PDB file of C-alpha atoms in Angstrom:
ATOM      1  CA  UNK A   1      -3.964 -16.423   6.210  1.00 75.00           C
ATOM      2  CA  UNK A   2      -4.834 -15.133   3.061  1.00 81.00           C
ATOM      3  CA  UNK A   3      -2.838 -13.313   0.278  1.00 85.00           C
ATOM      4  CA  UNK A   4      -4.057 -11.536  -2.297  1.00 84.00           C
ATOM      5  CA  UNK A   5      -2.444  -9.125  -5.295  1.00 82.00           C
ATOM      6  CA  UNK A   6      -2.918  -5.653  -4.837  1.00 83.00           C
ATOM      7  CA  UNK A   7      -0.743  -4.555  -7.331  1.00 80.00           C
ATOM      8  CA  UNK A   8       0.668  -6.895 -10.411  1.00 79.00           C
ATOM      9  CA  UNK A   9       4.310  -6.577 -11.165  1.00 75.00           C
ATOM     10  CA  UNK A  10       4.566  -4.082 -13.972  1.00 67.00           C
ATOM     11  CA  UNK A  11       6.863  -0.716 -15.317  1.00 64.00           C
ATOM     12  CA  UNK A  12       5.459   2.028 -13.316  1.00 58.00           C
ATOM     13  CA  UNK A  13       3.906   4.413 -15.420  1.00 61.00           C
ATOM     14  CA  UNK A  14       3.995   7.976 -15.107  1.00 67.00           C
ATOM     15  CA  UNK A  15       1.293   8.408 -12.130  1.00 76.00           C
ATOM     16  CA  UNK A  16       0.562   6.494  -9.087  1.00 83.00           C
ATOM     17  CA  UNK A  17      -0.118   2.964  -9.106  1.00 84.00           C
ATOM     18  CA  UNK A  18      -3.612   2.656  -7.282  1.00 88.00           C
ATOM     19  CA  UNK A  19      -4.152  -0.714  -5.403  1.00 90.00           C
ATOM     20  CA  UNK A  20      -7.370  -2.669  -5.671  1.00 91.00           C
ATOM     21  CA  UNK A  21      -9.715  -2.302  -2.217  1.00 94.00           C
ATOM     22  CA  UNK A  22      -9.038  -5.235  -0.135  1.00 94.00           C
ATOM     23  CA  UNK A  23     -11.782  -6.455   2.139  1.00 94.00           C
ATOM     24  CA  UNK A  24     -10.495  -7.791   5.658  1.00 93.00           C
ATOM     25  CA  UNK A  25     -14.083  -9.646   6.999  1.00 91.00           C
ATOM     26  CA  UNK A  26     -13.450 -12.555   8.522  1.00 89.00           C
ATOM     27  CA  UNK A  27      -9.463 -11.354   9.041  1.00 88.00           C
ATOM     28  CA  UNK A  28      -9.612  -9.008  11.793  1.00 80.00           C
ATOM     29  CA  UNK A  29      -9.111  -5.432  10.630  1.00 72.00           C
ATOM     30  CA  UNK A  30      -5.372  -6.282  10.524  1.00 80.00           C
ATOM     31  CA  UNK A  31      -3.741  -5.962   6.968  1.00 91.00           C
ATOM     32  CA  UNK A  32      -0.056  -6.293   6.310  1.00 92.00           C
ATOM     33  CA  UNK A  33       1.038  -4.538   2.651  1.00 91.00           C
ATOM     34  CA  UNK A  34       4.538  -5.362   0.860  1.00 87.00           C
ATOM     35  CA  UNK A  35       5.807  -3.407  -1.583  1.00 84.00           C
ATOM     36  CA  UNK A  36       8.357  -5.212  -3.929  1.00 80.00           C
ATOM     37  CA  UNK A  37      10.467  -3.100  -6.440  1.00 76.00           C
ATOM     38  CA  UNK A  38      13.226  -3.273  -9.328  1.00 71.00           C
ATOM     39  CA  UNK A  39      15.537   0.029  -8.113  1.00 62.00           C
ATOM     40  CA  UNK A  40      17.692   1.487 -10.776  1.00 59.00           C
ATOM     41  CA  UNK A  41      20.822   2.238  -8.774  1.00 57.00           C
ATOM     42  CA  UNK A  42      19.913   5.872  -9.137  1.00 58.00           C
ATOM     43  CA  UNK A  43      18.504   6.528  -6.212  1.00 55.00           C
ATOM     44  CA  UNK A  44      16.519   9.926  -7.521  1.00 59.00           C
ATOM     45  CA  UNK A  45      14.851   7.389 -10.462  1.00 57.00           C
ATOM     46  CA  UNK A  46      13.478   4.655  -7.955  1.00 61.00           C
ATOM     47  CA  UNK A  47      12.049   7.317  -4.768  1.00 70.00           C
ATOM     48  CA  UNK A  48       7.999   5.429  -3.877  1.00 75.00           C
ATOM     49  CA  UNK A  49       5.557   6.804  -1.197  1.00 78.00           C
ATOM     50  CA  UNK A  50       2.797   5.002  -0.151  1.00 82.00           C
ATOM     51  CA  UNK A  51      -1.179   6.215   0.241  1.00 87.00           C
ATOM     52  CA  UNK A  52      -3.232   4.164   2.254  1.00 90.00           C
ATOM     53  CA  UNK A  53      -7.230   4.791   2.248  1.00 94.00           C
ATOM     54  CA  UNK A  54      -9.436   3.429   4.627  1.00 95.00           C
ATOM     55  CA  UNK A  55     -13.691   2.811   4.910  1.00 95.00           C
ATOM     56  CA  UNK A  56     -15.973   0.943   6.133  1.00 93.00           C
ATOM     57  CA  UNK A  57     -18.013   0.543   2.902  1.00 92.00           C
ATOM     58  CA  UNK A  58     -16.546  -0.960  -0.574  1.00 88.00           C
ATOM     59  CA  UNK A  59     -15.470   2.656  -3.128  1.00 77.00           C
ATOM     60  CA  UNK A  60     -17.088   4.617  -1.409  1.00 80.00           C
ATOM     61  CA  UNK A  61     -16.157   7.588   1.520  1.00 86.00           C
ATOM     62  CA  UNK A  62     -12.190   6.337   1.253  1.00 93.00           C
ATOM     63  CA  UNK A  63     -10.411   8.295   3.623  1.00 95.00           C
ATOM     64  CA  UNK A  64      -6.653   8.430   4.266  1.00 94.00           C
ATOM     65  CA  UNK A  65      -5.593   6.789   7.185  1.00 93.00           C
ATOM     66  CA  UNK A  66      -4.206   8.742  10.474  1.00 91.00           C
ATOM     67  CA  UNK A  67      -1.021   7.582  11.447  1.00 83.00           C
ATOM     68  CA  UNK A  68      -1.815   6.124  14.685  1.00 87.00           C
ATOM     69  CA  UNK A  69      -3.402   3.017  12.527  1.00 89.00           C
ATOM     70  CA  UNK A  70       0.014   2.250  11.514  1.00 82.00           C
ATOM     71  CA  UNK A  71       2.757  -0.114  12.371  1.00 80.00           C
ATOM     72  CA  UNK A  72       6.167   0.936  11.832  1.00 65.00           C
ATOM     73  CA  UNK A  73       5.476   2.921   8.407  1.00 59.00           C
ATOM     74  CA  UNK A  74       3.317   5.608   7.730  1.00 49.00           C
ATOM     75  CA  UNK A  75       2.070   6.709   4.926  1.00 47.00           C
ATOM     76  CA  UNK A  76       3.989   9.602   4.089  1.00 49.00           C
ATOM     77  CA  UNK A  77       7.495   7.065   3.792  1.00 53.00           C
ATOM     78  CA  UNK A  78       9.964   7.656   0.969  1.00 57.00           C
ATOM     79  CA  UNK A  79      12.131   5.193   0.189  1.00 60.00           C
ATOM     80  CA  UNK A  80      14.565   3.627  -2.492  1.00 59.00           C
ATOM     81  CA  UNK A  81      14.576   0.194  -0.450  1.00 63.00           C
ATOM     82  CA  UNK A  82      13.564  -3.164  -2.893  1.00 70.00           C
ATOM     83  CA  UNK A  83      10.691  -4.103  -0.320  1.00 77.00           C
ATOM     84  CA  UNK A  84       8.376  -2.345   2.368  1.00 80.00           C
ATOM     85  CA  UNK A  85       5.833  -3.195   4.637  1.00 85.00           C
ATOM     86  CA  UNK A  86       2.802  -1.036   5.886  1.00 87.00           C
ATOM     87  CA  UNK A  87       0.767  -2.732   8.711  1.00 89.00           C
ATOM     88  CA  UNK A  88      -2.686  -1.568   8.916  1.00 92.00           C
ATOM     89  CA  UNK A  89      -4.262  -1.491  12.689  1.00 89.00           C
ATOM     90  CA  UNK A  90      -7.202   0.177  12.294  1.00 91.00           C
ATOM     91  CA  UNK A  91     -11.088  -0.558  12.555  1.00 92.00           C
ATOM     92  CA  UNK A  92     -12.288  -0.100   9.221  1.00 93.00           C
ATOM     93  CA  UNK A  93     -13.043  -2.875   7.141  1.00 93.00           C
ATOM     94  CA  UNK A  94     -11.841  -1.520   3.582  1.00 94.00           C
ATOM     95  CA  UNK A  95      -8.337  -0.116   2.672  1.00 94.00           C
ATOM     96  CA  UNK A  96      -6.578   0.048  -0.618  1.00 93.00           C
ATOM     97  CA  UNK A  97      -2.834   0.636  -1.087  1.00 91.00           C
ATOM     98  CA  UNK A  98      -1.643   3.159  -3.675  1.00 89.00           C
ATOM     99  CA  UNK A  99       2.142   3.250  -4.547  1.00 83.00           C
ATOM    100  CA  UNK A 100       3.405   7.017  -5.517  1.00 80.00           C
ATOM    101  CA  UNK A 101       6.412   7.299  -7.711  1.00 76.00           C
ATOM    102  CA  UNK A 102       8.558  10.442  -6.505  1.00 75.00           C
ATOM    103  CA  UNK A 103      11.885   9.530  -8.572  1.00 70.00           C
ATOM    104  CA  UNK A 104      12.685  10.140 -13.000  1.00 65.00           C
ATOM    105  CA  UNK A 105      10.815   7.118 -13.303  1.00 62.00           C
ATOM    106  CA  UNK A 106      12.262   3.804 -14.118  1.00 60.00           C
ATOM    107  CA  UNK A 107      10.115   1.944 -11.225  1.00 66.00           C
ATOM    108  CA  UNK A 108       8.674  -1.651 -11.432  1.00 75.00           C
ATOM    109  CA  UNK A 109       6.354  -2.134  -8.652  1.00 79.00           C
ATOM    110  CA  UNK A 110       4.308  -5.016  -7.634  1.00 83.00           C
ATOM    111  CA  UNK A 111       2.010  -5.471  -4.242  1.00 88.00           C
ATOM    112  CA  UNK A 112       0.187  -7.776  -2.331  1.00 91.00           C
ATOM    113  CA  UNK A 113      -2.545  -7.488   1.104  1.00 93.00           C
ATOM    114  CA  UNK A 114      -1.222 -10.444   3.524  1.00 92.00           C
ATOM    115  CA  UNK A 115      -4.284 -11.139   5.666  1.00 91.00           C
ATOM    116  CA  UNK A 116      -4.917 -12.977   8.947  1.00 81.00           C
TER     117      UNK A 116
END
């Protein structure tokens, strides 16, 4: 298993939060992405969605990834919960995580690729 930091803890600022491109070889195409945050207890303030791209080549021809490469979250998810996970199935060997701020703001967000 390997883990690596997709996202270092910081304030969100006022746009998404765009992952670096994590590189499964030698891991399988699996990928398994938490989410960590610091809610406000106002639940508008600390709404997230996720983006996940996809590719077989390093920044280049990212593609969002269909729903069927999914386990239990898709993409689209909203939610004010303090952790996530989004489990990538698919085939490609590239995929990068971007976090998507919905709420006032008021958002800390970190991220890391679990892999293996």
């Amino acid at each position: 298993m390997d883990i690596r930091m997709v996202i270092p803890p910081l304030p969100s600022p006022d746009g998404d939060l765009v992952g670096a491109i994590i590189d499964s070889a030698g891991f399988g195409s699996r990928v398994v992405y938490t989410i960590a945050c610091s809610c406000r207890a106002d639940a508008d303030a600390s709404l997230y969605g996720f983006m996940l791209e996809e590719s077989d080549e390093p920044e280049a021809n990212l593609n969002t990834v269909d729903p069927d490469d999914f386990i239990e979250h898709e993409p689209s998810l909203t939610t004010t919960a303090r952790s996530s996970k989004v489990e990538y199935t698919g085939s490609k060997r590239y995929t990068r995580l971007t976090v998507v701020p919905l709420g006032k703001g008021g958002l800390a967000v970190t991220a890391m690729a679990l892999l293996g």
